[in-house]
Structure formats: C-alpha cells, structure tokens
C-alpha cells in the first residue's frame, strides 16, 4: 500500500522527528519548508509559506506529488509555525499578520488545495500547543494563532464529516526544539526552570510528539479531538 506523509516544517524539531519515523514505517515523506530536511530519503518541497504566492507554488507542487504517487492514504501534518516575542501592547499589525500568515492562512491554503485530492483513510493533523487553549505572557501573536488553529481543526472535522478523512490537534508542552530554545534565548536557567513544570521534570522530546502524530494518523476514532503531550503539565 502506498502511503504519503506531507509535513510542513520538517527541516527541524518535531517535523524532522516525524519525518524520520514516518519514513521508518514505509511512508513517502514530503517536507514543506524553506530549508531541506536533514533526513535522507525525504522529498523536499522548499518554498516560503510566509507569502501567498509562495504558498500557491508549494500547493501546486504537492498536488502534483499526490497525482503522481496515487497514495492509498495521506497524512497531512501542519507543523510549521512562527513564534515571536510580543504582547497585546507591543504587537505590531504587520507582525501579527506575518504570524497569522504562516500559522493560519498558509494552513488554510494547503488544506483548500490538498484535501480534495486526499483518499479515504487520510488524515489532517494539526500540531498545536498548550497555548492553543491557554496563554502566557510575551507570546501574544503565537497564542492568537494557535487558538485559531484549534478552531480550524474543529471546523475541519465538521466540514469533512462522512468523507473518511479524520483530523485532530496534538498539543505539545515545552518541547526541546530550536524554536523554543531561540524564543528563550537559549538560557540554560530558563530551560531548567520550565523543565520543572511537569511531572517528569524534563522537556518533552520531539520524538515523543512524532510518535503521537503517527498514532493520531492511524486512529480515526480521535476525529476532532485535542490530545495533549506535556508530561503532565503543572497547572496554575
């Protein structure tokens, strides 16, 4: 059986871990990002999701892949994201638009182009965040975008009712990725502090979230669900 995993942002972090694990399961894996995926065997569809023209080109290339491969099942993973340091008082309109372009509008564009070509047994999986359902200070535009993604996932579930395509959102807690480290200035004290905010006193591994993505694809019973991967995060 031919299987395809299309993963945005598979050039680093959770996306790279997912690409590696999908490959091991026999999927043809396509990375959608500005940079190539470091995993051998992954097909790169490099482009810029931060603008409409770039997203259209990527979408067209992906449709071509789907037509050529004629897969029996496709897992579309919306993983690429932009996180800025900002607040409700400091977030410039242009910055908010840029975050929403990558984290929301590009997702919508890819869905619109690809979903009509997905066979029954496929899935559309959103990589959300703990911040899809709550908020912390200093990540205003990211919080807004992840709340929007959660709404997109739930609407996707309703709009695809009866089509044999399921969806879900995986919400990682603090995960040891380049994006998190960059956001925190790679400060070891801050990284250690946030590692103490869950039951296991460590950061989530990208490979652990990758395993959840694969499980979500293979289990349509979770259609429309939000699944948390945060090691039992301490609530305040």
PDB file of C-alpha atoms in Angstrom:
ATOM      1  CA  UNK A   1       0.000   0.000   0.000  1.00  0.00           C
ATOM      2  CA  UNK A   2       1.327   3.427  -0.964  1.00  0.00           C
ATOM      3  CA  UNK A   3       1.382   5.971   1.873  1.00  0.00           C
ATOM      4  CA  UNK A   4       2.428   9.637   1.914  1.00  0.00           C
ATOM      5  CA  UNK A   5       3.184  11.949   4.827  1.00  0.00           C
ATOM      6  CA  UNK A   6       3.298  15.653   3.973  1.00  0.00           C
ATOM      7  CA  UNK A   7       4.884  17.545   6.867  1.00  0.00           C
ATOM      8  CA  UNK A   8       5.325  21.298   6.967  1.00  0.00           C
ATOM      9  CA  UNK A   9       8.396  22.401   8.869  1.00  0.00           C
ATOM     10  CA  UNK A  10      10.161  19.038   8.666  1.00  0.00           C
ATOM     11  CA  UNK A  11      13.527  20.795   8.464  1.00  0.00           C
ATOM     12  CA  UNK A  12      13.911  20.865  12.265  1.00  0.00           C
ATOM     13  CA  UNK A  13      12.454  19.859  15.622  1.00  0.00           C
ATOM     14  CA  UNK A  14       9.198  17.946  15.777  1.00  0.00           C
ATOM     15  CA  UNK A  15       8.909  17.963  11.979  1.00  0.00           C
ATOM     16  CA  UNK A  16      12.271  16.268  11.479  1.00  0.00           C
ATOM     17  CA  UNK A  17      11.499  13.660  14.138  1.00  0.00           C
ATOM     18  CA  UNK A  18       8.155  12.960  12.475  1.00  0.00           C
ATOM     19  CA  UNK A  19       9.747  12.680   9.029  1.00  0.00           C
ATOM     20  CA  UNK A  20      12.222  10.111  10.321  1.00  0.00           C
ATOM     21  CA  UNK A  21       9.561   7.993  11.992  1.00  0.00           C
ATOM     22  CA  UNK A  22       7.144   8.108   9.044  1.00  0.00           C
ATOM     23  CA  UNK A  23       9.989   7.029   6.761  1.00  0.00           C
ATOM     24  CA  UNK A  24      10.707   4.061   9.007  1.00  0.00           C
ATOM     25  CA  UNK A  25       7.077   2.997   8.595  1.00  0.00           C
ATOM     26  CA  UNK A  26       7.347   2.998   4.817  1.00  0.00           C
ATOM     27  CA  UNK A  27       5.735   6.352   4.048  1.00  0.00           C
ATOM     28  CA  UNK A  28       6.935   8.561   1.241  1.00  0.00           C
ATOM     29  CA  UNK A  29       7.672  11.738   3.194  1.00  0.00           C
ATOM     30  CA  UNK A  30       7.496  15.252   1.776  1.00  0.00           C
ATOM     31  CA  UNK A  31       8.972  18.188   3.693  1.00  0.00           C
ATOM     32  CA  UNK A  32       7.414  21.621   3.178  1.00  0.00           C
ATOM     33  CA  UNK A  33       9.718  24.379   4.420  1.00  0.00           C
ATOM     34  CA  UNK A  34      12.297  26.935   3.354  1.00  0.00           C
ATOM     35  CA  UNK A  35      15.141  24.577   4.309  1.00  0.00           C
ATOM     36  CA  UNK A  36      15.649  20.952   3.277  1.00  0.00           C
ATOM     37  CA  UNK A  37      15.003  18.167   5.755  1.00  0.00           C
ATOM     38  CA  UNK A  38      18.234  16.656   7.137  1.00  0.00           C
ATOM     39  CA  UNK A  39      16.849  13.110   6.904  1.00  0.00           C
ATOM     40  CA  UNK A  40      17.944  11.093   3.876  1.00  0.00           C
ATOM     41  CA  UNK A  41      15.078   9.851   1.753  1.00  0.00           C
ATOM     42  CA  UNK A  42      12.733  12.791   2.398  1.00  0.00           C
ATOM     43  CA  UNK A  43      11.455  14.676  -0.654  1.00  0.00           C
ATOM     44  CA  UNK A  44      11.843  18.425  -0.175  1.00  0.00           C
ATOM     45  CA  UNK A  45       9.224  20.845  -1.411  1.00  0.00           C
ATOM     46  CA  UNK A  46      11.067  24.000  -0.443  1.00  0.00           C
ATOM     47  CA  UNK A  47       9.323  27.341  -0.536  1.00  0.00           C
ATOM     48  CA  UNK A  48       8.065  30.233   1.519  1.00  0.00           C
ATOM     49  CA  UNK A  49       4.774  29.861   3.389  1.00  0.00           C
ATOM     50  CA  UNK A  50       5.028  33.461   4.592  1.00  0.00           C
ATOM     51  CA  UNK A  51       3.570  34.840   1.360  1.00  0.00           C
ATOM     52  CA  UNK A  52       0.570  33.905  -0.757  1.00  0.00           C
ATOM     53  CA  UNK A  53       2.498  33.368  -3.991  1.00  0.00           C
ATOM     54  CA  UNK A  54       4.967  31.008  -2.340  1.00  0.00           C
ATOM     55  CA  UNK A  55       2.172  29.027  -0.741  1.00  0.00           C
ATOM     56  CA  UNK A  56       0.352  28.680  -4.066  1.00  0.00           C
ATOM     57  CA  UNK A  57       3.508  27.288  -5.689  1.00  0.00           C
ATOM     58  CA  UNK A  58       4.015  24.808  -2.859  1.00  0.00           C
ATOM     59  CA  UNK A  59       0.390  23.705  -3.003  1.00  0.00           C
ATOM     60  CA  UNK A  60       0.618  23.130  -6.761  1.00  0.00           C
ATOM     61  CA  UNK A  61       3.787  21.053  -6.348  1.00  0.00           C
ATOM     62  CA  UNK A  62       2.150  18.960  -3.636  1.00  0.00           C
ATOM     63  CA  UNK A  63      -0.913  18.269  -5.777  1.00  0.00           C
ATOM     64  CA  UNK A  64       1.462  17.009  -8.465  1.00  0.00           C
ATOM     65  CA  UNK A  65       3.088  14.665  -5.930  1.00  0.00           C
ATOM     66  CA  UNK A  66      -0.311  13.314  -4.913  1.00  0.00           C
ATOM     67  CA  UNK A  67      -1.335  12.712  -8.530  1.00  0.00           C
ATOM     68  CA  UNK A  68       1.935  11.003  -9.409  1.00  0.00           C
ATOM     69  CA  UNK A  69       2.073   8.803  -6.311  1.00  0.00           C
ATOM     70  CA  UNK A  70      -1.645   7.940  -6.119  1.00  0.00           C
ATOM     71  CA  UNK A  71      -1.318   7.021  -2.464  1.00  0.00           C
ATOM     72  CA  UNK A  72      -3.894   4.893  -0.682  1.00  0.00           C
ATOM     73  CA  UNK A  73      -3.601   7.142   2.388  1.00  0.00           C
ATOM     74  CA  UNK A  74      -2.088  10.549   3.103  1.00  0.00           C
ATOM     75  CA  UNK A  75      -1.172  12.134   6.420  1.00  0.00           C
ATOM     76  CA  UNK A  76      -1.069  15.929   6.117  1.00  0.00           C
ATOM     77  CA  UNK A  77       0.737  17.373   9.142  1.00  0.00           C
ATOM     78  CA  UNK A  78       0.507  21.123   9.739  1.00  0.00           C
ATOM     79  CA  UNK A  79       3.606  21.644  11.854  1.00  0.00           C
ATOM     80  CA  UNK A  80       5.379  24.786  10.585  1.00  0.00           C
ATOM     81  CA  UNK A  81       4.952  27.782  12.875  1.00  0.00           C
ATOM     82  CA  UNK A  82       6.359  31.195  13.672  1.00  0.00           C
ATOM     83  CA  UNK A  83       6.697  32.384  17.276  1.00  0.00           C
ATOM     84  CA  UNK A  84       7.564  35.981  18.142  1.00  0.00           C
ATOM     85  CA  UNK A  85       8.180  37.701  21.454  1.00  0.00           C
ATOM     86  CA  UNK A  86       5.345  40.209  21.767  1.00  0.00           C
ATOM     87  CA  UNK A  87       2.432  41.334  23.903  1.00  0.00           C
ATOM     88  CA  UNK A  88      -1.014  42.847  23.456  1.00  0.00           C
ATOM     89  CA  UNK A  89       0.645  46.263  23.879  1.00  0.00           C
ATOM     90  CA  UNK A  90       3.646  45.738  21.631  1.00  0.00           C
ATOM     91  CA  UNK A  91       2.445  43.503  18.795  1.00  0.00           C
ATOM     92  CA  UNK A  92       2.596  45.468  15.550  1.00  0.00           C
ATOM     93  CA  UNK A  93      -0.111  44.834  12.972  1.00  0.00           C
ATOM     94  CA  UNK A  94       2.476  43.695  10.431  1.00  0.00           C
ATOM     95  CA  UNK A  95       3.943  41.193  12.919  1.00  0.00           C
ATOM     96  CA  UNK A  96       0.524  39.796  13.764  1.00  0.00           C
ATOM     97  CA  UNK A  97      -0.240  39.467  10.053  1.00  0.00           C
ATOM     98  CA  UNK A  98       3.068  37.666   9.477  1.00  0.00           C
ATOM     99  CA  UNK A  99       2.400  35.129  12.248  1.00  0.00           C
ATOM    100  CA  UNK A 100      -1.182  34.563  11.101  1.00  0.00           C
ATOM    101  CA  UNK A 101       0.034  34.175   7.509  1.00  0.00           C
ATOM    102  CA  UNK A 102       2.292  31.224   8.386  1.00  0.00           C
ATOM    103  CA  UNK A 103       0.373  29.695  11.276  1.00  0.00           C
ATOM    104  CA  UNK A 104      -3.170  30.081   9.932  1.00  0.00           C
ATOM    105  CA  UNK A 105      -3.569  31.376   6.372  1.00  0.00           C
ATOM    106  CA  UNK A 106      -0.956  29.049   4.850  1.00  0.00           C
ATOM    107  CA  UNK A 107      -2.606  26.104   6.601  1.00  0.00           C
ATOM    108  CA  UNK A 108      -5.920  27.126   5.082  1.00  0.00           C
ATOM    109  CA  UNK A 109      -4.349  27.440   1.630  1.00  0.00           C
ATOM    110  CA  UNK A 110      -2.770  23.988   1.808  1.00  0.00           C
ATOM    111  CA  UNK A 111      -5.996  22.439   3.071  1.00  0.00           C
ATOM    112  CA  UNK A 112      -8.015  24.042   0.289  1.00  0.00           C
ATOM    113  CA  UNK A 113      -5.609  22.752  -2.365  1.00  0.00           C
ATOM    114  CA  UNK A 114      -4.889  19.280  -0.995  1.00  0.00           C
ATOM    115  CA  UNK A 115      -7.981  17.977   0.802  1.00  0.00           C
ATOM    116  CA  UNK A 116      -9.953  17.457  -2.443  1.00  0.00           C
ATOM    117  CA  UNK A 117      -7.188  15.036  -3.511  1.00  0.00           C
ATOM    118  CA  UNK A 118      -6.973  13.036  -0.267  1.00  0.00           C
ATOM    119  CA  UNK A 119      -8.367   9.492  -0.397  1.00  0.00           C
ATOM    120  CA  UNK A 120     -10.459   7.920   2.339  1.00  0.00           C
ATOM    121  CA  UNK A 121      -8.227   6.798   5.184  1.00  0.00           C
ATOM    122  CA  UNK A 122      -6.231  10.023   5.115  1.00  0.00           C
ATOM    123  CA  UNK A 123      -5.780  12.466   7.982  1.00  0.00           C
ATOM    124  CA  UNK A 124      -5.193  16.167   8.570  1.00  0.00           C
ATOM    125  CA  UNK A 125      -3.216  16.619  11.776  1.00  0.00           C
ATOM    126  CA  UNK A 126      -2.530  19.993  13.371  1.00  0.00           C
ATOM    127  CA  UNK A 127       0.493  20.480  15.632  1.00  0.00           C
ATOM    128  CA  UNK A 128      -0.910  22.913  18.139  1.00  0.00           C
ATOM    129  CA  UNK A 129       0.462  23.869  21.516  1.00  0.00           C
ATOM    130  CA  UNK A 130      -0.503  24.107  25.136  1.00  0.00           C
ATOM    131  CA  UNK A 131      -1.077  27.728  24.102  1.00  0.00           C
ATOM    132  CA  UNK A 132      -3.950  26.705  21.834  1.00  0.00           C
ATOM    133  CA  UNK A 133      -6.121  26.544  24.960  1.00  0.00           C
ATOM    134  CA  UNK A 134      -4.404  28.868  27.427  1.00  0.00           C
ATOM    135  CA  UNK A 135      -1.983  31.781  27.383  1.00  0.00           C
ATOM    136  CA  UNK A 136       1.249  33.015  28.901  1.00  0.00           C
ATOM    137  CA  UNK A 137       2.714  36.490  28.793  1.00  0.00           C
ATOM    138  CA  UNK A 138       5.037  37.522  25.982  1.00  0.00           C
ATOM    139  CA  UNK A 139       3.698  35.327  23.160  1.00  0.00           C
ATOM    140  CA  UNK A 140       0.627  37.293  22.096  1.00  0.00           C
ATOM    141  CA  UNK A 141       0.593  36.640  18.328  1.00  0.00           C
ATOM    142  CA  UNK A 142       1.524  32.975  18.741  1.00  0.00           C
ATOM    143  CA  UNK A 143      -1.260  32.413  21.287  1.00  0.00           C
ATOM    144  CA  UNK A 144      -3.774  34.074  18.957  1.00  0.00           C
ATOM    145  CA  UNK A 145      -2.649  31.924  16.026  1.00  0.00           C
ATOM    146  CA  UNK A 146      -2.744  28.653  17.957  1.00  0.00           C
ATOM    147  CA  UNK A 147      -6.238  29.390  19.264  1.00  0.00           C
ATOM    148  CA  UNK A 148      -7.224  29.973  15.629  1.00  0.00           C
ATOM    149  CA  UNK A 149      -5.664  26.650  14.601  1.00  0.00           C
ATOM    150  CA  UNK A 150      -7.751  24.867  17.195  1.00  0.00           C
ATOM    151  CA  UNK A 151     -10.882  26.371  15.649  1.00  0.00           C
ATOM    152  CA  UNK A 152      -9.650  25.307  12.215  1.00  0.00           C
ATOM    153  CA  UNK A 153      -9.199  21.722  13.368  1.00  0.00           C
ATOM    154  CA  UNK A 154     -12.701  21.561  14.826  1.00  0.00           C
ATOM    155  CA  UNK A 155     -14.200  23.141  11.715  1.00  0.00           C
ATOM    156  CA  UNK A 156     -12.206  20.731   9.531  1.00  0.00           C
ATOM    157  CA  UNK A 157     -13.748  17.816  11.416  1.00  0.00           C
ATOM    158  CA  UNK A 158     -17.277  19.087  10.806  1.00  0.00           C
ATOM    159  CA  UNK A 159     -16.740  20.023   7.156  1.00  0.00           C
ATOM    160  CA  UNK A 160     -15.243  16.613   6.299  1.00  0.00           C
ATOM    161  CA  UNK A 161     -17.964  14.643   8.043  1.00  0.00           C
ATOM    162  CA  UNK A 162     -18.585  11.364   6.223  1.00  0.00           C
ATOM    163  CA  UNK A 163     -15.589  11.730   3.891  1.00  0.00           C
ATOM    164  CA  UNK A 164     -13.425   9.116   5.621  1.00  0.00           C
ATOM    165  CA  UNK A 165     -10.760  11.724   6.438  1.00  0.00           C
ATOM    166  CA  UNK A 166     -10.130  12.418  10.097  1.00  0.00           C
ATOM    167  CA  UNK A 167      -8.440  15.265  11.923  1.00  0.00           C
ATOM    168  CA  UNK A 168      -7.046  16.107  15.343  1.00  0.00           C
ATOM    169  CA  UNK A 169      -4.738  18.533  17.107  1.00  0.00           C
ATOM    170  CA  UNK A 170      -1.681  17.372  19.015  1.00  0.00           C
ATOM    171  CA  UNK A 171      -0.729  19.963  21.638  1.00  0.00           C
ATOM    172  CA  UNK A 172       2.871  19.647  22.826  1.00  0.00           C
ATOM    173  CA  UNK A 173       4.033  21.128  26.086  1.00  0.00           C
ATOM    174  CA  UNK A 174       7.526  22.603  26.382  1.00  0.00           C
ATOM    175  CA  UNK A 175       9.419  20.599  23.749  1.00  0.00           C
ATOM    176  CA  UNK A 176      13.165  20.656  23.197  1.00  0.00           C
ATOM    177  CA  UNK A 177      13.207  22.323  19.781  1.00  0.00           C
ATOM    178  CA  UNK A 178      15.192  25.044  18.064  1.00  0.00           C
ATOM    179  CA  UNK A 179      12.129  27.294  18.172  1.00  0.00           C
ATOM    180  CA  UNK A 180      11.715  27.004  21.932  1.00  0.00           C
ATOM    181  CA  UNK A 181      15.413  27.497  22.616  1.00  0.00           C
ATOM    182  CA  UNK A 182      15.537  30.550  20.349  1.00  0.00           C
ATOM    183  CA  UNK A 183      12.427  32.002  21.988  1.00  0.00           C
ATOM    184  CA  UNK A 184      14.062  31.626  25.424  1.00  0.00           C
ATOM    185  CA  UNK A 185      17.411  32.973  24.266  1.00  0.00           C
ATOM    186  CA  UNK A 186      18.932  29.525  24.846  1.00  0.00           C
ATOM    187  CA  UNK A 187      19.205  30.489  28.513  1.00  0.00           C
ATOM    188  CA  UNK A 188      20.047  27.316  30.489  1.00  0.00           C
ATOM    189  CA  UNK A 189      18.461  28.644  33.679  1.00  0.00           C
ATOM    190  CA  UNK A 190      15.145  29.352  31.970  1.00  0.00           C
ATOM    191  CA  UNK A 191      15.235  25.998  30.193  1.00  0.00           C
ATOM    192  CA  UNK A 192      15.834  24.262  33.520  1.00  0.00           C
ATOM    193  CA  UNK A 193      13.020  26.217  35.150  1.00  0.00           C
ATOM    194  CA  UNK A 194      10.445  25.258  32.550  1.00  0.00           C
ATOM    195  CA  UNK A 195      11.663  21.662  32.695  1.00  0.00           C
ATOM    196  CA  UNK A 196      10.422  21.609  36.281  1.00  0.00           C
ATOM    197  CA  UNK A 197       6.846  22.488  35.317  1.00  0.00           C
ATOM    198  CA  UNK A 198       5.710  18.941  34.558  1.00  0.00           C
ATOM    199  CA  UNK A 199       5.522  15.660  36.417  1.00  0.00           C
ATOM    200  CA  UNK A 200       8.744  14.266  34.899  1.00  0.00           C
ATOM    201  CA  UNK A 201      10.900  17.393  35.365  1.00  0.00           C
ATOM    202  CA  UNK A 202      12.220  17.477  31.812  1.00  0.00           C
ATOM    203  CA  UNK A 203      11.414  18.856  28.370  1.00  0.00           C
ATOM    204  CA  UNK A 204       9.267  16.828  26.001  1.00  0.00           C
ATOM    205  CA  UNK A 205      11.300  15.165  23.239  1.00  0.00           C
ATOM    206  CA  UNK A 206      10.442  15.866  19.584  1.00  0.00           C
ATOM    207  CA  UNK A 207      10.421  12.098  19.005  1.00  0.00           C
ATOM    208  CA  UNK A 208       7.650  11.712  21.585  1.00  0.00           C
ATOM    209  CA  UNK A 209       5.417  14.166  19.730  1.00  0.00           C
ATOM    210  CA  UNK A 210       6.286  12.434  16.449  1.00  0.00           C
ATOM    211  CA  UNK A 211       5.013   9.153  17.891  1.00  0.00           C
ATOM    212  CA  UNK A 212       1.757  10.881  18.822  1.00  0.00           C
ATOM    213  CA  UNK A 213       1.357  12.217  15.270  1.00  0.00           C
ATOM    214  CA  UNK A 214       1.749   8.738  13.817  1.00  0.00           C
ATOM    215  CA  UNK A 215      -0.699   7.288  16.315  1.00  0.00           C
ATOM    216  CA  UNK A 216      -3.188  10.048  15.517  1.00  0.00           C
ATOM    217  CA  UNK A 217      -2.987   9.276  11.806  1.00  0.00           C
ATOM    218  CA  UNK A 218      -3.696   5.589  12.345  1.00  0.00           C
ATOM    219  CA  UNK A 219      -6.627   6.066  14.747  1.00  0.00           C
ATOM    220  CA  UNK A 220      -9.648   7.850  13.246  1.00  0.00           C
ATOM    221  CA  UNK A 221     -11.574   7.323  16.480  1.00  0.00           C
ATOM    222  CA  UNK A 222      -9.964  10.559  17.709  1.00  0.00           C
ATOM    223  CA  UNK A 223     -11.534  12.617  14.911  1.00  0.00           C
ATOM    224  CA  UNK A 224     -11.983  16.191  16.140  1.00  0.00           C
ATOM    225  CA  UNK A 225     -10.020  15.643  19.353  1.00  0.00           C
ATOM    226  CA  UNK A 226      -7.345  17.673  21.092  1.00  0.00           C
ATOM    227  CA  UNK A 227      -4.577  15.489  22.526  1.00  0.00           C
ATOM    228  CA  UNK A 228      -2.019  16.863  24.948  1.00  0.00           C
ATOM    229  CA  UNK A 229       1.626  15.788  25.063  1.00  0.00           C
ATOM    230  CA  UNK A 230       3.088  17.670  28.007  1.00  0.00           C
ATOM    231  CA  UNK A 231       4.249  15.065  30.571  1.00  0.00           C
ATOM    232  CA  UNK A 232       1.533  16.171  32.962  1.00  0.00           C
ATOM    233  CA  UNK A 233       1.965  19.922  32.984  1.00  0.00           C
ATOM    234  CA  UNK A 234       1.615  21.716  36.313  1.00  0.00           C
ATOM    235  CA  UNK A 235      -1.487  23.905  36.233  1.00  0.00           C
ATOM    236  CA  UNK A 236      -1.689  27.261  37.970  1.00  0.00           C
TER     237      UNK A 236
END
